[in-house]
Amino acid sequence: MLILGIESSCDDTSVALVDASTRGFKILAEKTASQIEIHKKYGGVVPEIAGRMHAEKILPLIEEAAAKQPKPDIIAVTSGPGLITGLMVGVEAAKTLSYLWNVPVVGVNHIEGHIHSVEIFNFQFSIFKIKYPAIALIASGGHTELILIKKRGQYKKIGATLDDAAGECFDKVAKLLGFDYPGGPKISKFAETGNPDAIKFPRPMLDKNNFDFSFAGLKTSALYWLRDHTVIARRSRSDDEAIQSSNDTGSPRRYAPRDDLSVNDFCASFEQAIIDVLVGKTLKAVEKYKPKTIILGGGVAANKKLRETLSSAIKQRSQISNLKYPISNYCMDNAAMIAVAGYYHAIKKGFTPWQKLKADPEWEIAH
Ligand code: KG4
Ligand code: ZN
């Protein structure tokens, strides 16, 4: 079955042609236009600009991806949740093509796409299939959710953030440090050489007996810490000597005082707080529901330390780790994951007549 996937729920316009068969999934063509360079100037995604950019890019991208390929058997499009301005563009494109090509269309939940992103293996057939029951932690700029999947397609949201998403918290704190949007990858890069125990940030909701998250308080703690301290660029031995000598001579201090920390220490401590909460809550869910597959998806799943910490925490409990995360490119929003999730609806004839397909920015995967 040849599937045209379309994703436009945030700041990536993405189109993919995926071959789905008993051998697994194989991407035949993929085209993505990122809007990051434009939104960077504003420090975050501006919905109106995003909508206009999607509208500009979507048809040329479909044309490029579909060139020299047979007509798809189905179209799978993200119809929620996400920014209405972007979703509408993808959904209207899918409806138009469904009508023109006389091909059925399926509306896919964006979170369901992230869940199935672990079944993608680039341009080769992927043989990995999720085993159920599964637990999925989906952490991105817009979402932080723990989902129990009893059987394929049977979702129960067991926990979610009550305020900011994990990626949003990374991005907002990165902005305080003067990093460009999206700041998550920059924080994790600086964190690599920092001390995660340097600053004791709170681990919100970790001791609560539920699967919910809250990151707004952590963001505020980071804000207050930055207000009250100076972070300095990574300190080397020569910096230390310079501080010493400038103090000794009584000349004006060119460097932060000794008790201030490097930006690397700040990033490592902040990142560790987010990781501890994400890992702690996921482990609680694993202990309760004993899943056969544990899925880590969404943009924040690209964080290497999060992957390693979660994987080794699972191994400590059960000797082997049944954690599965997407190959790096597919952590971020992409159309291939939408095509894969759409395939599972298509084999159950879960189509929507194009006249009835609607973008739903608030679409919950399950309650
Ligand atoms: O899934 P995604 O592409 O878009 C949304 O649906 O939001 O996720 C983007 C988010 C951003 O907040 C970005 O900062 C975060 O994922 N992110 C990371 C890393 N790479 C991307 N956060 C922490 N560490 C990373 N390495
Ligand atoms: Zn996403």
Short mmCIF file of C-alpha atoms and ligand atoms in Angstrom, two decimals:
data_model
loop_
_atom_site.label_atom_id
_atom_site.label_comp_id
_atom_site.label_asym_id
_atom_site.label_seq_id
_atom_site.Cartn_x
_atom_site.Cartn_y
_atom_site.Cartn_z
CA MET A 1 0.00 0.00 0.00
CA LEU A 2 1.44 3.36 -1.01
CA ILE A 3 0.66 6.15 1.46
CA LEU A 4 1.09 9.88 1.04
CA GLY A 5 1.65 11.37 4.49
CA ILE A 6 1.17 15.09 5.17
CA GLU A 7 2.21 16.92 8.35
CA SER A 8 1.79 20.65 8.99
CA SER A 9 0.68 20.96 12.63
CA CYS A 10 3.51 23.22 13.81
CA ASP A 11 6.55 24.66 12.06
CA ASP A 12 7.53 21.89 9.62
CA THR A 13 5.77 21.32 6.33
CA SER A 14 6.47 17.68 5.65
CA VAL A 15 5.37 15.26 2.95
CA ALA A 16 6.36 11.59 2.60
CA LEU A 17 5.54 8.65 0.40
CA VAL A 18 5.69 5.44 2.39
CA ASP A 19 5.41 1.90 1.12
CA ALA A 20 3.63 -0.23 3.72
CA SER A 21 3.53 -3.98 3.39
CA THR A 22 3.96 -7.14 5.44
CA ARG A 23 7.70 -6.43 5.19
CA GLY A 24 7.22 -3.26 7.19
CA PHE A 25 7.49 0.40 6.24
CA LYS A 26 9.84 1.96 3.75
CA ILE A 27 10.09 5.64 2.91
CA LEU A 28 10.22 6.11 -0.86
CA ALA A 29 10.35 9.90 -0.92
CA GLU A 30 10.35 12.60 1.70
CA LYS A 31 10.39 16.40 1.51
CA THR A 32 10.34 18.75 4.48
CA ALA A 33 10.50 22.54 4.70
CA SER A 34 11.48 23.82 8.12
CA GLN A 35 10.33 27.28 9.22
CA ILE A 36 12.81 27.57 12.08
CA GLU A 37 14.86 30.34 10.47
CA ILE A 38 11.75 32.54 10.21
CA HIS A 39 10.34 31.86 13.69
CA LYS A 40 13.79 32.27 15.29
CA LYS A 41 13.46 36.05 14.94
CA TYR A 42 10.38 35.98 17.15
CA GLY A 43 11.72 33.51 19.72
CA GLY A 44 8.96 30.98 19.01
CA VAL A 45 6.40 29.84 16.46
CA VAL A 46 4.09 32.62 15.24
CA PRO A 47 0.86 30.85 14.16
CA GLU A 48 -0.12 33.29 11.43
CA ILE A 49 3.30 33.19 9.79
CA ALA A 50 3.36 29.39 10.14
CA GLY A 51 0.04 29.09 8.29
CA ARG A 52 1.22 31.27 5.44
CA MET A 53 4.51 29.38 5.11
CA HIS A 54 2.72 26.03 5.05
CA ALA A 55 0.39 27.30 2.34
CA GLU A 56 3.36 28.45 0.27
CA LYS A 57 5.27 25.18 0.56
CA ILE A 58 2.78 22.36 0.68
CA LEU A 59 1.94 21.88 -3.01
CA PRO A 60 5.50 22.19 -4.33
CA LEU A 61 6.62 19.66 -1.69
CA ILE A 62 3.86 17.21 -2.64
CA GLU A 63 4.76 17.66 -6.30
CA GLU A 64 8.44 16.95 -5.58
CA ALA A 65 7.76 13.93 -3.36
CA ALA A 66 5.20 12.42 -5.73
CA ALA A 67 7.28 12.94 -8.87
CA LYS A 68 8.07 9.69 -10.71
CA GLN A 69 6.08 7.69 -8.16
CA PRO A 70 2.81 5.83 -8.72
CA LYS A 71 -0.40 7.42 -7.46
CA PRO A 72 -0.77 6.74 -3.72
CA ASP A 73 -3.44 4.32 -2.51
CA ILE A 74 -4.32 6.50 0.46
CA ILE A 75 -3.58 9.92 1.91
CA ALA A 76 -2.84 10.29 5.63
CA VAL A 77 -2.88 13.80 7.06
CA THR A 78 -2.38 15.24 10.54
CA SER A 79 -5.75 16.70 11.45
CA GLY A 80 -4.95 17.57 15.09
CA PRO A 81 -3.80 18.52 17.63
CA GLY A 82 -1.67 21.51 16.68
CA LEU A 83 -1.90 25.05 15.36
CA ILE A 84 -5.14 25.58 13.48
CA THR A 85 -3.39 27.77 10.91
CA GLY A 86 -1.07 24.92 9.92
CA LEU A 87 -3.50 22.03 10.31
CA MET A 88 -6.01 23.66 7.97
CA VAL A 89 -3.43 23.91 5.20
CA GLY A 90 -2.52 20.21 5.41
CA VAL A 91 -6.11 19.07 5.74
CA GLU A 92 -7.35 21.19 2.82
CA ALA A 93 -4.49 19.93 0.62
CA ALA A 94 -5.35 16.32 1.54
CA LYS A 95 -9.05 16.85 0.84
CA THR A 96 -8.35 18.42 -2.54
CA LEU A 97 -6.05 15.57 -3.59
CA SER A 98 -8.48 12.96 -2.29
CA TYR A 99 -11.17 14.47 -4.52
CA LEU A 100 -8.91 14.94 -7.56
CA TRP A 101 -7.23 11.53 -7.41
CA ASN A 102 -10.24 9.69 -6.06
CA VAL A 103 -8.11 8.29 -3.25
CA PRO A 104 -9.40 7.75 0.33
CA VAL A 105 -8.10 9.98 3.10
CA VAL A 106 -7.50 9.32 6.77
CA GLY A 107 -7.12 11.98 9.46
CA VAL A 108 -4.30 11.11 11.85
CA ASN A 109 -3.74 12.31 15.40
CA HIS A 110 -0.30 13.94 15.63
CA ILE A 111 0.54 12.13 18.91
CA GLU A 112 -0.37 8.81 17.34
CA GLY A 113 2.13 9.68 14.61
CA HIS A 114 4.87 10.26 17.21
CA ILE A 115 4.04 6.88 18.78
CA HIS A 116 4.46 5.08 15.44
CA SER A 117 7.63 7.02 14.58
CA VAL A 118 9.56 4.18 16.27
CA GLU A 119 8.50 1.87 13.42
CA ILE A 120 10.37 3.89 10.81
CA PHE A 121 13.80 2.93 9.63
CA ASN A 122 14.72 5.49 7.01
CA PHE A 123 14.73 4.37 3.42
CA GLN A 124 14.84 0.65 4.19
CA PHE A 125 12.06 -1.64 5.28
CA SER A 126 11.72 -1.52 9.04
CA ILE A 127 10.91 -4.81 10.66
CA PHE A 128 10.27 -3.41 14.12
CA LYS A 129 6.66 -3.48 15.29
CA ILE A 130 5.43 -2.18 18.63
CA LYS A 131 4.41 -4.97 21.03
CA TYR A 132 1.37 -4.35 23.20
CA PRO A 133 0.58 -3.36 25.84
CA ALA A 134 2.88 -0.38 25.38
CA ILE A 135 3.59 2.80 27.31
CA ALA A 136 4.51 5.92 25.35
CA LEU A 137 6.13 9.06 26.68
CA ILE A 138 5.65 11.74 24.03
CA ALA A 139 7.59 14.89 24.91
CA SER A 140 7.85 17.77 22.48
CA GLY A 141 7.45 21.53 22.26
CA GLY A 142 3.68 21.25 22.42
CA HIS A 143 3.06 18.04 24.39
CA THR A 144 4.19 15.99 27.33
CA GLU A 145 1.97 12.95 27.71
CA LEU A 146 2.13 9.43 29.06
CA ILE A 147 -0.10 7.10 27.10
CA LEU A 148 -1.08 3.53 27.81
CA ILE A 149 -1.73 1.56 24.62
CA LYS A 150 -3.46 -1.70 25.55
CA LYS A 151 -3.82 -2.84 21.95
CA ARG A 152 -2.93 -1.11 18.71
CA GLY A 153 -5.22 1.91 18.38
CA GLN A 154 -6.55 1.68 21.95
CA TYR A 155 -5.16 4.70 23.75
CA LYS A 156 -5.57 5.90 27.30
CA LYS A 157 -3.87 9.11 28.33
CA ILE A 158 -2.70 8.34 31.86
CA GLY A 159 -0.83 11.59 32.46
CA ALA A 160 0.02 14.92 30.88
CA THR A 161 1.55 18.25 31.70
CA LEU A 162 -0.67 20.61 33.61
CA ASP A 163 1.10 23.65 32.14
CA ASP A 164 4.20 23.89 29.93
CA ALA A 165 5.41 20.99 27.79
CA ALA A 166 8.95 19.69 28.45
CA GLY A 167 10.25 21.04 25.12
CA GLU A 168 8.55 24.38 25.76
CA CYS A 169 10.34 24.57 29.13
CA PHE A 170 13.67 23.83 27.42
CA ASP A 171 12.94 26.50 24.80
CA LYS A 172 11.83 29.20 27.26
CA VAL A 173 14.82 28.73 29.54
CA ALA A 174 17.11 28.65 26.51
CA LYS A 175 15.65 32.02 25.53
CA LEU A 176 16.58 33.40 28.97
CA LEU A 177 20.14 32.33 28.21
CA GLY A 178 19.99 34.12 24.87
CA PHE A 179 19.87 30.96 22.74
CA ASP A 180 17.90 30.90 19.51
CA TYR A 181 14.64 28.98 19.10
CA PRO A 182 14.41 26.01 19.46
CA GLY A 183 16.78 26.05 22.41
CA GLY A 184 16.40 22.44 23.62
CA PRO A 185 19.24 21.07 21.47
CA LYS A 186 21.50 23.97 22.51
CA ILE A 187 20.89 23.41 26.22
CA SER A 188 21.64 19.70 25.82
CA LYS A 189 24.85 20.50 23.92
CA PHE A 190 26.12 22.83 26.68
CA ALA A 191 24.96 20.34 29.31
CA GLU A 192 27.31 17.67 27.95
CA THR A 193 30.28 19.23 29.72
CA GLY A 194 28.49 20.63 32.76
CA ASN A 195 27.91 19.38 36.29
CA PRO A 196 24.28 18.20 36.70
CA ASP A 197 24.55 18.51 40.50
CA ALA A 198 25.78 22.12 40.48
CA ILE A 199 22.33 23.67 41.05
CA LYS A 200 19.50 21.95 42.90
CA PHE A 201 16.48 22.69 40.74
CA PRO A 202 13.08 21.33 41.84
CA ARG A 203 11.68 18.09 40.38
CA PRO A 204 8.03 19.17 40.10
CA MET A 205 5.33 16.55 40.76
CA LEU A 206 7.87 13.72 41.02
CA ASP A 207 6.64 12.66 44.44
CA LYS A 208 2.94 12.92 43.48
CA ASN A 209 1.17 9.63 43.09
CA ASN A 210 0.02 10.24 39.53
CA PHE A 211 1.44 10.43 36.02
CA ASP A 212 1.02 14.17 35.50
CA PHE A 213 3.79 16.68 34.92
CA SER A 214 4.32 20.38 35.54
CA PHE A 215 7.22 22.38 34.18
CA ALA A 216 6.14 25.99 34.72
CA GLY A 217 7.59 26.08 38.26
CA LEU A 218 10.91 24.73 37.06
CA LYS A 219 11.05 27.44 34.42
CA THR A 220 10.39 30.06 37.12
CA SER A 221 13.13 28.58 39.34
CA ALA A 222 15.52 28.85 36.42
CA LEU A 223 14.43 32.45 35.86
CA TYR A 224 15.01 33.37 39.52
CA TRP A 225 18.35 31.61 39.57
CA LEU A 226 19.50 33.54 36.52
CA ARG A 227 18.23 36.80 38.06
CA ASP A 228 20.25 36.23 41.22
CA HIS A 229 23.43 34.79 39.72
CA THR A 230 25.76 35.31 36.85
CA VAL A 231 26.45 32.45 34.54
CA ILE A 232 29.76 32.65 32.86
CA ALA A 233 31.15 31.07 29.77
CA ARG A 234 32.91 27.80 30.46
CA ARG A 235 35.69 28.49 32.91
CA SER A 236 39.15 27.28 32.18
CA ARG A 237 42.22 27.21 34.44
CA SER A 238 43.47 30.48 32.98
CA ASP A 239 40.13 32.13 33.81
CA ASP A 240 40.51 31.04 37.42
CA GLU A 241 43.99 32.48 37.54
CA ALA A 242 42.72 35.75 36.04
CA ILE A 243 40.00 35.98 38.68
CA GLN A 244 42.57 35.39 41.38
CA SER A 245 44.97 38.02 40.10
CA SER A 246 42.29 40.65 39.44
CA ASN A 247 41.05 40.19 43.03
CA ASP A 248 44.56 40.27 44.42
CA THR A 249 45.40 43.58 42.82
CA GLY A 250 42.07 45.10 43.71
CA SER A 251 41.43 46.01 40.07
CA PRO A 252 37.85 45.87 38.77
CA ARG A 253 36.70 42.32 38.37
CA ARG A 254 36.45 41.29 34.77
CA TYR A 255 35.07 37.85 35.60
CA ALA A 256 32.20 36.59 37.66
CA PRO A 257 32.97 35.73 41.28
CA ARG A 258 34.21 32.24 42.03
CA ASP A 259 30.89 30.98 43.36
CA ASP A 260 29.11 31.70 40.09
CA LEU A 261 28.77 28.80 37.72
CA SER A 262 29.40 28.17 34.09
CA VAL A 263 26.55 28.11 31.60
CA ASN A 264 27.42 24.45 31.11
CA ASP A 265 26.72 23.71 34.79
CA PHE A 266 23.46 25.63 34.62
CA CYS A 267 22.33 23.73 31.50
CA ALA A 268 23.36 20.34 32.92
CA SER A 269 21.52 20.96 36.20
CA PHE A 270 18.41 22.24 34.47
CA GLU A 271 18.40 19.38 31.94
CA GLN A 272 18.87 16.85 34.75
CA ALA A 273 15.78 18.18 36.55
CA ILE A 274 13.62 17.66 33.44
CA ILE A 275 15.12 14.22 32.79
CA ASP A 276 14.58 13.09 36.40
CA VAL A 277 10.90 13.99 36.20
CA LEU A 278 10.32 12.43 32.76
CA VAL A 279 12.18 9.24 33.69
CA GLY A 280 10.65 9.00 37.19
CA LYS A 281 7.09 9.28 35.93
CA THR A 282 7.68 6.87 33.04
CA LEU A 283 9.15 4.27 35.40
CA LYS A 284 6.10 4.57 37.63
CA ALA A 285 3.90 3.83 34.63
CA VAL A 286 6.14 0.92 33.60
CA GLU A 287 5.93 -0.59 37.07
CA LYS A 288 2.16 -0.29 37.12
CA TYR A 289 1.32 -1.43 33.58
CA LYS A 290 4.24 -3.78 32.76
CA PRO A 291 4.36 -2.89 29.05
CA LYS A 292 6.06 -5.01 26.39
CA THR A 293 7.32 -1.90 24.58
CA ILE A 294 8.20 1.46 26.10
CA ILE A 295 8.16 4.26 23.53
CA LEU A 296 9.97 7.56 23.85
CA GLY A 297 8.90 9.96 21.09
CA GLY A 298 8.58 13.65 20.20
CA GLY A 299 11.30 16.26 19.74
CA VAL A 300 12.66 15.93 23.28
CA ALA A 301 13.31 12.22 22.59
CA ALA A 302 16.28 13.45 20.55
CA ASN A 303 17.95 14.27 23.90
CA LYS A 304 20.75 11.73 24.24
CA LYS A 305 20.97 11.91 28.00
CA LEU A 306 17.22 11.34 28.36
CA ARG A 307 17.47 8.24 26.17
CA GLU A 308 20.45 6.87 28.07
CA THR A 309 19.00 7.60 31.52
CA LEU A 310 15.63 6.05 30.70
CA SER A 311 17.22 3.04 29.03
CA SER A 312 19.54 2.27 31.94
CA ALA A 313 16.79 2.84 34.52
CA ILE A 314 14.60 0.30 32.70
CA LYS A 315 17.50 -2.16 32.41
CA GLN A 316 18.17 -1.90 36.15
CA ARG A 317 14.66 -3.10 36.82
CA SER A 318 14.21 -5.75 34.17
CA GLN A 319 17.72 -6.67 32.94
CA ILE A 320 16.79 -5.93 29.35
CA SER A 321 15.52 -2.63 28.02
CA ASN A 322 12.44 -2.74 25.85
CA LEU A 323 12.72 1.00 25.29
CA LYS A 324 12.29 2.11 21.71
CA TYR A 325 12.90 5.61 20.39
CA PRO A 326 12.91 6.86 16.80
CA ILE A 327 16.06 7.29 14.79
CA SER A 328 17.05 10.93 15.34
CA ASN A 329 15.45 12.54 12.26
CA TYR A 330 12.08 11.07 13.17
CA CYS A 331 11.90 12.45 16.72
CA MET A 332 10.92 15.79 15.20
CA ASP A 333 7.66 16.34 13.38
CA ASN A 334 7.63 14.45 10.08
CA ALA A 335 5.16 13.14 7.54
CA ALA A 336 6.50 9.57 7.48
CA MET A 337 5.21 8.91 11.00
CA ILE A 338 1.79 10.19 9.93
CA ALA A 339 1.79 7.82 6.95
CA VAL A 340 2.67 4.86 9.23
CA ALA A 341 -0.07 5.71 11.74
CA GLY A 342 -2.46 6.24 8.80
CA TYR A 343 -1.66 2.76 7.47
CA TYR A 344 -3.07 1.13 10.61
CA HIS A 345 -6.33 3.04 10.16
CA ALA A 346 -6.45 2.23 6.46
CA ILE A 347 -6.22 -1.54 7.00
CA LYS A 348 -9.29 -1.21 9.21
CA LYS A 349 -10.97 1.04 6.62
CA GLY A 350 -10.88 3.96 9.03
CA PHE A 351 -11.30 6.58 6.32
CA THR A 352 -13.18 9.86 6.53
CA PRO A 353 -15.07 11.09 3.47
CA TRP A 354 -13.12 14.13 2.32
CA GLN A 355 -16.20 16.33 2.71
CA LYS A 356 -16.22 15.58 6.45
CA LEU A 357 -12.53 15.80 7.28
CA LYS A 358 -11.80 18.74 9.59
CA ALA A 359 -8.77 20.16 11.36
CA ASP A 360 -9.17 19.85 15.13
CA PRO A 361 -6.49 21.78 17.05
CA GLU A 362 -7.60 20.29 20.39
CA TRP A 363 -7.92 16.65 19.34
CA GLU A 364 -7.07 14.48 22.36
CA ILE A 365 -5.69 11.05 21.50
CA ALA A 366 -7.78 9.63 24.37
CA HIS A 367 -8.94 10.70 27.82
O1 KG4 B 1 8.16 17.16 18.04
P1 KG4 B 1 8.75 18.51 17.71
O2 KG4 B 1 9.59 18.62 16.47
O3 KG4 B 1 7.65 19.61 17.56
C1 KG4 B 1 6.55 19.71 18.40
O4 KG4 B 1 5.55 18.97 18.17
O5 KG4 B 1 6.68 20.51 19.35
O6 KG4 B 1 9.60 18.96 19.00
C2 KG4 B 1 10.35 20.15 19.06
C3 KG4 B 1 10.82 20.34 20.51
C4 KG4 B 1 11.41 21.71 20.79
O7 KG4 B 1 10.87 22.20 21.98
C5 KG4 B 1 12.91 21.41 20.95
O8 KG4 B 1 13.59 22.32 21.80
C6 KG4 B 1 12.87 20.04 21.56
O9 KG4 B 1 11.82 19.38 20.85
N1 KG4 B 1 14.16 19.34 21.38
C7 KG4 B 1 14.99 19.02 22.40
C8 KG4 B 1 16.13 18.41 21.82
N2 KG4 B 1 15.94 18.37 20.46
C9 KG4 B 1 14.72 18.95 20.22
N3 KG4 B 1 14.87 19.20 23.72
C10 KG4 B 1 15.88 18.77 24.50
N4 KG4 B 1 17.00 18.18 24.02
C11 KG4 B 1 17.17 17.98 22.70
N5 KG4 B 1 18.28 17.40 22.24
ZN ZN B 2 5.23 16.84 17.36
#
